Amino acid sequence: MPTKILMVCLGNICRSPLAEGILQSKLPKDKFIVDSAGTGGWHAGEKPDKRSIEIAKNRGLNITNQRARQFKVSDFDTFDYIYVMDMSNYKNVLALSQNDNHKQKVKLILNELFPNENVEVPDPYYGGQDGFEQVYDMLDKACDVIVEKLKK
Ligand code: 4NP
């Protein structure tokens, strides 16, 4: 059975599509499934934000096949690890959890890089392309740590 990892943000069009694409590119496809979702459903069915597509393309990743979807309670059972981008996502996801097993799966992604510091991946939606570049770099570093852990 492949290990399954879910990346979660608010809209599932800016941050978590990048996190999905980055982590997927670093792991063997036969052993790992990486997906993403948003705690909100407003953008369900949409492609990632143009600015996420652009930064990914500049770094050699094609994320245009992704489509946004809303996080659902069954994701707690489907996925082994659930990485959220910020504390708001964390609270919203935990509010849907039904037991301790669910809760234990949810982690703030930058705590992989900066343990226990609760650093957030800022929402780049209302800013410019530079915000997306910063988000990409943070996620890339965090995903390197996640890969090292998953391969052990
Ligand atoms: P994301 O960014 O959570 O990184 O996908 C956002 C995308 C859309 C909205 C907010 C954040 N929105 O309010 O529509």
mmCIF file with all atom_site columns, C-alpha atoms and ligand atoms in Angstrom:
data_model
loop_
_atom_site.group_PDB
_atom_site.id
_atom_site.type_symbol
_atom_site.label_atom_id
_atom_site.label_alt_id
_atom_site.label_comp_id
_atom_site.label_asym_id
_atom_site.label_entity_id
_atom_site.label_seq_id
_atom_site.pdbx_PDB_ins_code
_atom_site.Cartn_x
_atom_site.Cartn_y
_atom_site.Cartn_z
_atom_site.occupancy
_atom_site.B_iso_or_equiv
_atom_site.pdbx_formal_charge
_atom_site.auth_seq_id
_atom_site.auth_comp_id
_atom_site.auth_asym_id
_atom_site.auth_atom_id
_atom_site.pdbx_PDB_model_num
ATOM   1   C CA . MET A 1 1   ? 0.000   0.000  0.000   1.00 0.00 ? 1   MET A CA 1
ATOM   2   C CA . PRO A 1 2   ? 1.403   3.402  -0.905  1.00 0.00 ? 2   PRO A CA 1
ATOM   3   C CA . THR A 1 3   ? 1.835   5.988  1.835   1.00 0.00 ? 3   THR A CA 1
ATOM   4   C CA . LYS A 1 4   ? -0.665  8.803  1.327   1.00 0.00 ? 4   LYS A CA 1
ATOM   5   C CA . ILE A 1 5   ? 0.035   12.463 2.107   1.00 0.00 ? 5   ILE A CA 1
ATOM   6   C CA . LEU A 1 6   ? -2.492  15.313 1.897   1.00 0.00 ? 6   LEU A CA 1
ATOM   7   C CA . MET A 1 7   ? -1.529  19.007 1.672   1.00 0.00 ? 7   MET A CA 1
ATOM   8   C CA . VAL A 1 8   ? -4.190  21.437 2.927   1.00 0.00 ? 8   VAL A CA 1
ATOM   9   C CA . CYS A 1 9   ? -4.680  25.212 2.670   1.00 0.00 ? 9   CYS A CA 1
ATOM   10  C CA . LEU A 1 10  ? -7.727  27.477 2.511   1.00 0.00 ? 10  LEU A CA 1
ATOM   11  C CA . GLY A 1 11  ? -8.646  27.668 -1.183  1.00 0.00 ? 11  GLY A CA 1
ATOM   12  C CA . ASN A 1 12  ? -6.574  24.764 -2.615  1.00 0.00 ? 12  ASN A CA 1
ATOM   13  C CA . ILE A 1 13  ? -5.463  27.019 -5.458  1.00 0.00 ? 13  ILE A CA 1
ATOM   14  C CA . CYS A 1 14  ? -2.271  28.734 -4.195  1.00 0.00 ? 14  CYS A CA 1
ATOM   15  C CA . ARG A 1 15  ? -0.246  27.019 -1.460  1.00 0.00 ? 15  ARG A CA 1
ATOM   16  C CA . SER A 1 16  ? -1.340  23.390 -1.237  1.00 0.00 ? 16  SER A CA 1
ATOM   17  C CA . PRO A 1 17  ? -1.181  22.792 -5.023  1.00 0.00 ? 17  PRO A CA 1
ATOM   18  C CA . LEU A 1 18  ? 2.482   23.861 -4.852  1.00 0.00 ? 18  LEU A CA 1
ATOM   19  C CA . ALA A 1 19  ? 3.068   21.641 -1.823  1.00 0.00 ? 19  ALA A CA 1
ATOM   20  C CA . GLU A 1 20  ? 1.448   18.722 -3.656  1.00 0.00 ? 20  GLU A CA 1
ATOM   21  C CA . GLY A 1 21  ? 3.509   19.235 -6.805  1.00 0.00 ? 21  GLY A CA 1
ATOM   22  C CA . ILE A 1 22  ? 6.781   19.731 -4.939  1.00 0.00 ? 22  ILE A CA 1
ATOM   23  C CA . LEU A 1 23  ? 6.434   16.705 -2.661  1.00 0.00 ? 23  LEU A CA 1
ATOM   24  C CA . GLN A 1 24  ? 5.202   14.484 -5.491  1.00 0.00 ? 24  GLN A CA 1
ATOM   25  C CA . SER A 1 25  ? 8.265   15.423 -7.561  1.00 0.00 ? 25  SER A CA 1
ATOM   26  C CA . LYS A 1 26  ? 10.587  14.276 -4.763  1.00 0.00 ? 26  LYS A CA 1
ATOM   27  C CA . LEU A 1 27  ? 9.002   10.851 -4.100  1.00 0.00 ? 27  LEU A CA 1
ATOM   28  C CA . PRO A 1 28  ? 8.723   7.622  -6.122  1.00 0.00 ? 28  PRO A CA 1
ATOM   29  C CA . LYS A 1 29  ? 5.192   7.458  -7.582  1.00 0.00 ? 29  LYS A CA 1
ATOM   30  C CA . ASP A 1 30  ? 4.750   3.736  -6.931  1.00 0.00 ? 30  ASP A CA 1
ATOM   31  C CA . LYS A 1 31  ? 5.209   4.119  -3.178  1.00 0.00 ? 31  LYS A CA 1
ATOM   32  C CA . PHE A 1 32  ? 3.581   7.468  -2.389  1.00 0.00 ? 32  PHE A CA 1
ATOM   33  C CA . ILE A 1 33  ? 0.334   9.238  -3.239  1.00 0.00 ? 33  ILE A CA 1
ATOM   34  C CA . VAL A 1 34  ? 0.281   13.009 -2.722  1.00 0.00 ? 34  VAL A CA 1
ATOM   35  C CA . ASP A 1 35  ? -2.936  15.035 -2.972  1.00 0.00 ? 35  ASP A CA 1
ATOM   36  C CA . SER A 1 36  ? -4.189  18.440 -1.801  1.00 0.00 ? 36  SER A CA 1
ATOM   37  C CA . ALA A 1 37  ? -7.432  20.031 -0.619  1.00 0.00 ? 37  ALA A CA 1
ATOM   38  C CA . GLY A 1 38  ? -8.814  23.292 0.774   1.00 0.00 ? 38  GLY A CA 1
ATOM   39  C CA . THR A 1 39  ? -10.759 23.802 3.962   1.00 0.00 ? 39  THR A CA 1
ATOM   40  C CA . GLY A 1 40  ? -13.032 26.073 1.872   1.00 0.00 ? 40  GLY A CA 1
ATOM   41  C CA . GLY A 1 41  ? -14.901 24.910 -1.206  1.00 0.00 ? 41  GLY A CA 1
ATOM   42  C CA . TRP A 1 42  ? -15.249 28.170 -3.189  1.00 0.00 ? 42  TRP A CA 1
ATOM   43  C CA . HIS A 1 43  ? -12.661 27.200 -5.782  1.00 0.00 ? 43  HIS A CA 1
ATOM   44  C CA . ALA A 1 44  ? -13.634 23.534 -6.147  1.00 0.00 ? 44  ALA A CA 1
ATOM   45  C CA . GLY A 1 45  ? -13.022 22.284 -9.683  1.00 0.00 ? 45  GLY A CA 1
ATOM   46  C CA . GLU A 1 46  ? -10.625 25.129 -10.554 1.00 0.00 ? 46  GLU A CA 1
ATOM   47  C CA . LYS A 1 47  ? -7.026  24.877 -11.714 1.00 0.00 ? 47  LYS A CA 1
ATOM   48  C CA . PRO A 1 48  ? -4.334  26.280 -9.420  1.00 0.00 ? 48  PRO A CA 1
ATOM   49  C CA . ASP A 1 49  ? -3.926  30.079 -9.374  1.00 0.00 ? 49  ASP A CA 1
ATOM   50  C CA . LYS A 1 50  ? -1.989  31.374 -12.425 1.00 0.00 ? 50  LYS A CA 1
ATOM   51  C CA . ARG A 1 51  ? 0.770   32.620 -10.151 1.00 0.00 ? 51  ARG A CA 1
ATOM   52  C CA . SER A 1 52  ? 1.253   29.162 -8.598  1.00 0.00 ? 52  SER A CA 1
ATOM   53  C CA . ILE A 1 53  ? 1.275   27.601 -12.051 1.00 0.00 ? 53  ILE A CA 1
ATOM   54  C CA . GLU A 1 54  ? 3.892   30.180 -13.112 1.00 0.00 ? 54  GLU A CA 1
ATOM   55  C CA . ILE A 1 55  ? 6.314   29.706 -10.226 1.00 0.00 ? 55  ILE A CA 1
ATOM   56  C CA . ALA A 1 56  ? 5.984   25.926 -10.498 1.00 0.00 ? 56  ALA A CA 1
ATOM   57  C CA . LYS A 1 57  ? 6.723   26.106 -14.224 1.00 0.00 ? 57  LYS A CA 1
ATOM   58  C CA . ASN A 1 58  ? 9.771   28.278 -13.563 1.00 0.00 ? 58  ASN A CA 1
ATOM   59  C CA . ARG A 1 59  ? 11.059  25.593 -11.194 1.00 0.00 ? 59  ARG A CA 1
ATOM   60  C CA . GLY A 1 60  ? 10.342  22.765 -13.611 1.00 0.00 ? 60  GLY A CA 1
ATOM   61  C CA . LEU A 1 61  ? 6.991   21.501 -12.274 1.00 0.00 ? 61  LEU A CA 1
ATOM   62  C CA . ASN A 1 62  ? 3.728   21.225 -14.177 1.00 0.00 ? 62  ASN A CA 1
ATOM   63  C CA . ILE A 1 63  ? 0.784   21.524 -11.786 1.00 0.00 ? 63  ILE A CA 1
ATOM   64  C CA . THR A 1 64  ? -1.853  22.412 -14.405 1.00 0.00 ? 64  THR A CA 1
ATOM   65  C CA . ASN A 1 65  ? -3.578  19.025 -14.133 1.00 0.00 ? 65  ASN A CA 1
ATOM   66  C CA . GLN A 1 66  ? -4.571  19.662 -10.513 1.00 0.00 ? 66  GLN A CA 1
ATOM   67  C CA . ARG A 1 67  ? -8.165  20.630 -9.682  1.00 0.00 ? 67  ARG A CA 1
ATOM   68  C CA . ALA A 1 68  ? -9.227  22.174 -6.372  1.00 0.00 ? 68  ALA A CA 1
ATOM   69  C CA . ARG A 1 69  ? -11.434 20.256 -3.973  1.00 0.00 ? 69  ARG A CA 1
ATOM   70  C CA . GLN A 1 70  ? -12.659 20.751 -0.438  1.00 0.00 ? 70  GLN A CA 1
ATOM   71  C CA . PHE A 1 71  ? -11.244 18.779 2.478   1.00 0.00 ? 71  PHE A CA 1
ATOM   72  C CA . LYS A 1 72  ? -13.650 16.084 3.641   1.00 0.00 ? 72  LYS A CA 1
ATOM   73  C CA . VAL A 1 73  ? -13.934 14.041 6.830   1.00 0.00 ? 73  VAL A CA 1
ATOM   74  C CA . SER A 1 74  ? -13.093 10.796 5.010   1.00 0.00 ? 74  SER A CA 1
ATOM   75  C CA . ASP A 1 75  ? -9.654  12.302 4.199   1.00 0.00 ? 75  ASP A CA 1
ATOM   76  C CA . PHE A 1 76  ? -8.691  11.555 7.808   1.00 0.00 ? 76  PHE A CA 1
ATOM   77  C CA . ASP A 1 77  ? -8.988  7.840  7.085   1.00 0.00 ? 77  ASP A CA 1
ATOM   78  C CA . THR A 1 78  ? -7.700  7.946  3.502   1.00 0.00 ? 78  THR A CA 1
ATOM   79  C CA . PHE A 1 79  ? -4.447  9.759  4.279   1.00 0.00 ? 79  PHE A CA 1
ATOM   80  C CA . ASP A 1 80  ? -1.553  8.845  6.569   1.00 0.00 ? 80  ASP A CA 1
ATOM   81  C CA . TYR A 1 81  ? -0.231  12.405 6.922   1.00 0.00 ? 81  TYR A CA 1
ATOM   82  C CA . ILE A 1 82  ? -2.109  15.690 6.632   1.00 0.00 ? 82  ILE A CA 1
ATOM   83  C CA . TYR A 1 83  ? 0.040   18.826 6.337   1.00 0.00 ? 83  TYR A CA 1
ATOM   84  C CA . VAL A 1 84  ? -1.643  22.206 6.795   1.00 0.00 ? 84  VAL A CA 1
ATOM   85  C CA . MET A 1 85  ? -0.174  25.581 5.813   1.00 0.00 ? 85  MET A CA 1
ATOM   86  C CA . ASP A 1 86  ? -1.297  27.828 8.680   1.00 0.00 ? 86  ASP A CA 1
ATOM   87  C CA . MET A 1 87  ? -2.929  27.843 12.101  1.00 0.00 ? 87  MET A CA 1
ATOM   88  C CA . SER A 1 88  ? -6.314  28.709 10.659  1.00 0.00 ? 88  SER A CA 1
ATOM   89  C CA . ASN A 1 89  ? -6.179  25.605 8.427   1.00 0.00 ? 89  ASN A CA 1
ATOM   90  C CA . TYR A 1 90  ? -5.052  23.626 11.484  1.00 0.00 ? 90  TYR A CA 1
ATOM   91  C CA . LYS A 1 91  ? -8.038  24.722 13.552  1.00 0.00 ? 91  LYS A CA 1
ATOM   92  C CA . ASN A 1 92  ? -10.490 24.160 10.699  1.00 0.00 ? 92  ASN A CA 1
ATOM   93  C CA . VAL A 1 93  ? -9.205  20.661 9.978   1.00 0.00 ? 93  VAL A CA 1
ATOM   94  C CA . LEU A 1 94  ? -9.019  19.648 13.640  1.00 0.00 ? 94  LEU A CA 1
ATOM   95  C CA . ALA A 1 95  ? -12.600 20.838 14.106  1.00 0.00 ? 95  ALA A CA 1
ATOM   96  C CA . LEU A 1 96  ? -13.667 18.086 11.671  1.00 0.00 ? 96  LEU A CA 1
ATOM   97  C CA . SER A 1 97  ? -11.626 15.332 13.351  1.00 0.00 ? 97  SER A CA 1
ATOM   98  C CA . GLN A 1 98  ? -13.517 12.539 15.063  1.00 0.00 ? 98  GLN A CA 1
ATOM   99  C CA . ASN A 1 99  ? -10.853 10.837 17.177  1.00 0.00 ? 99  ASN A CA 1
ATOM   100 C CA . ASP A 1 100 ? -7.254  11.039 18.383  1.00 0.00 ? 100 ASP A CA 1
ATOM   101 C CA . ASN A 1 101 ? -5.974  9.076  15.409  1.00 0.00 ? 101 ASN A CA 1
ATOM   102 C CA . HIS A 1 102 ? -7.366  11.759 13.099  1.00 0.00 ? 102 HIS A CA 1
ATOM   103 C CA . LYS A 1 103 ? -5.859  14.555 15.214  1.00 0.00 ? 103 LYS A CA 1
ATOM   104 C CA . GLN A 1 104 ? -2.409  12.972 15.271  1.00 0.00 ? 104 GLN A CA 1
ATOM   105 C CA . LYS A 1 105 ? -2.231  12.969 11.477  1.00 0.00 ? 105 LYS A CA 1
ATOM   106 C CA . VAL A 1 106 ? -2.508  16.771 11.230  1.00 0.00 ? 106 VAL A CA 1
ATOM   107 C CA . LYS A 1 107 ? 0.729   18.770 11.253  1.00 0.00 ? 107 LYS A CA 1
ATOM   108 C CA . LEU A 1 108 ? 1.722   22.337 10.454  1.00 0.00 ? 108 LEU A CA 1
ATOM   109 C CA . ILE A 1 109 ? 4.046   21.838 7.488   1.00 0.00 ? 109 ILE A CA 1
ATOM   110 C CA . LEU A 1 110 ? 6.760   24.333 8.532   1.00 0.00 ? 110 LEU A CA 1
ATOM   111 C CA . ASN A 1 111 ? 7.116   22.575 11.878  1.00 0.00 ? 111 ASN A CA 1
ATOM   112 C CA . GLU A 1 112 ? 9.057   20.009 9.834   1.00 0.00 ? 112 GLU A CA 1
ATOM   113 C CA . LEU A 1 113 ? 11.655  22.734 9.169   1.00 0.00 ? 113 LEU A CA 1
ATOM   114 C CA . PHE A 1 114 ? 11.306  24.691 12.430  1.00 0.00 ? 114 PHE A CA 1
ATOM   115 C CA . PRO A 1 115 ? 10.095  22.168 15.026  1.00 0.00 ? 115 PRO A CA 1
ATOM   116 C CA . ASN A 1 116 ? 7.517   23.464 17.500  1.00 0.00 ? 116 ASN A CA 1
ATOM   117 C CA . GLU A 1 117 ? 7.795   27.064 16.265  1.00 0.00 ? 117 GLU A CA 1
ATOM   118 C CA . ASN A 1 118 ? 4.386   27.086 14.566  1.00 0.00 ? 118 ASN A CA 1
ATOM   119 C CA . VAL A 1 119 ? 5.649   29.172 11.653  1.00 0.00 ? 119 VAL A CA 1
ATOM   120 C CA . GLU A 1 120 ? 2.942   29.605 9.001   1.00 0.00 ? 120 GLU A CA 1
ATOM   121 C CA . VAL A 1 121 ? 3.100   29.547 5.204   1.00 0.00 ? 121 VAL A CA 1
ATOM   122 C CA . PRO A 1 122 ? 1.640   33.009 4.474   1.00 0.00 ? 122 PRO A CA 1
ATOM   123 C CA . ASP A 1 123 ? -1.397  33.219 2.223   1.00 0.00 ? 123 ASP A CA 1
ATOM   124 C CA . PRO A 1 124 ? -0.014  34.769 -1.021  1.00 0.00 ? 124 PRO A CA 1
ATOM   125 C CA . TYR A 1 125 ? -3.444  35.235 -2.659  1.00 0.00 ? 125 TYR A CA 1
ATOM   126 C CA . TYR A 1 126 ? -3.699  39.015 -2.259  1.00 0.00 ? 126 TYR A CA 1
ATOM   127 C CA . GLY A 1 127 ? -0.041  39.767 -2.986  1.00 0.00 ? 127 GLY A CA 1
ATOM   128 C CA . GLY A 1 128 ? 2.252   39.613 -6.009  1.00 0.00 ? 128 GLY A CA 1
ATOM   129 C CA . GLN A 1 129 ? 4.420   36.978 -7.663  1.00 0.00 ? 129 GLN A CA 1
ATOM   130 C CA . ASP A 1 130 ? 7.222   37.487 -5.108  1.00 0.00 ? 130 ASP A CA 1
ATOM   131 C CA . GLY A 1 131 ? 4.948   36.087 -2.390  1.00 0.00 ? 131 GLY A CA 1
ATOM   132 C CA . PHE A 1 132 ? 4.480   32.938 -4.440  1.00 0.00 ? 132 PHE A CA 1
ATOM   133 C CA . GLU A 1 133 ? 8.244   32.599 -4.850  1.00 0.00 ? 133 GLU A CA 1
ATOM   134 C CA . GLN A 1 134 ? 8.724   32.823 -1.094  1.00 0.00 ? 134 GLN A CA 1
ATOM   135 C CA . VAL A 1 135 ? 5.977   30.259 -0.543  1.00 0.00 ? 135 VAL A CA 1
ATOM   136 C CA . TYR A 1 136 ? 7.612   27.937 -3.079  1.00 0.00 ? 136 TYR A CA 1
ATOM   137 C CA . ASP A 1 137 ? 11.005  28.166 -1.374  1.00 0.00 ? 137 ASP A CA 1
ATOM   138 C CA . MET A 1 138 ? 9.565   27.476 2.098   1.00 0.00 ? 138 MET A CA 1
ATOM   139 C CA . LEU A 1 139 ? 7.580   24.500 0.831   1.00 0.00 ? 139 LEU A CA 1
ATOM   140 C CA . ASP A 1 140 ? 10.546  23.143 -1.098  1.00 0.00 ? 140 ASP A CA 1
ATOM   141 C CA . LYS A 1 141 ? 12.700  23.121 2.042   1.00 0.00 ? 141 LYS A CA 1
ATOM   142 C CA . ALA A 1 142 ? 9.943   21.626 4.190   1.00 0.00 ? 142 ALA A CA 1
ATOM   143 C CA . CYS A 1 143 ? 9.334   18.904 1.600   1.00 0.00 ? 143 CYS A CA 1
ATOM   144 C CA . ASP A 1 144 ? 13.030  17.965 1.654   1.00 0.00 ? 144 ASP A CA 1
ATOM   145 C CA . VAL A 1 145 ? 12.696  17.268 5.389   1.00 0.00 ? 145 VAL A CA 1
ATOM   146 C CA . ILE A 1 146 ? 9.442   15.339 4.865   1.00 0.00 ? 146 ILE A CA 1
ATOM   147 C CA . VAL A 1 147 ? 11.098  13.184 2.180   1.00 0.00 ? 147 VAL A CA 1
ATOM   148 C CA . GLU A 1 148 ? 13.976  12.319 4.497   1.00 0.00 ? 148 GLU A CA 1
ATOM   149 C CA . LYS A 1 149 ? 11.510  11.230 7.188   1.00 0.00 ? 149 LYS A CA 1
ATOM   150 C CA . LEU A 1 150 ? 9.300   9.238  4.814   1.00 0.00 ? 150 LEU A CA 1
ATOM   151 C CA . LYS A 1 151 ? 12.228  7.350  3.306   1.00 0.00 ? 151 LYS A CA 1
ATOM   152 C CA . LYS A 1 152 ? 13.402  6.078  6.702   1.00 0.00 ? 152 LYS A CA 1
HETATM 153 P P1 . 4NP B 2 .   ? -4.698  29.244 -0.733  1.00 0.00 ? 1   4NP B P1 1
HETATM 154 O O1 . 4NP B 2 .   ? -4.942  30.787 -1.057  1.00 0.00 ? 1   4NP B O1 1
HETATM 155 O O2 . 4NP B 2 .   ? -5.425  28.946 0.540   1.00 0.00 ? 1   4NP B O2 1
HETATM 156 O O3 . 4NP B 2 .   ? -3.220  29.156 -0.594  1.00 0.00 ? 1   4NP B O3 1
HETATM 157 O O4 . 4NP B 2 .   ? -5.241  28.462 -1.914  1.00 0.00 ? 1   4NP B O4 1
HETATM 158 C C1 . 4NP B 2 .   ? -6.219  31.353 -1.132  1.00 0.00 ? 1   4NP B C1 1
HETATM 159 C C2 . 4NP B 2 .   ? -6.954  31.219 -2.273  1.00 0.00 ? 1   4NP B C2 1
HETATM 160 C C3 . 4NP B 2 .   ? -8.205  31.799 -2.367  1.00 0.00 ? 1   4NP B C3 1
HETATM 161 C C4 . 4NP B 2 .   ? -8.709  32.514 -1.296  1.00 0.00 ? 1   4NP B C4 1
HETATM 162 C C5 . 4NP B 2 .   ? -7.961  32.632 -0.149  1.00 0.00 ? 1   4NP B C5 1
HETATM 163 C C6 . 4NP B 2 .   ? -6.722  32.048 -0.069  1.00 0.00 ? 1   4NP B C6 1
HETATM 164 N N1 . 4NP B 2 .   ? -9.973  33.133 -1.397  1.00 0.00 ? 1   4NP B N1 1
HETATM 165 O O5 . 4NP B 2 .   ? -10.355 33.824 -0.447  1.00 0.00 ? 1   4NP B O5 1
HETATM 166 O O6 . 4NP B 2 .   ? -10.664 32.947 -2.397  1.00 0.00 ? 1   4NP B O6 1
#
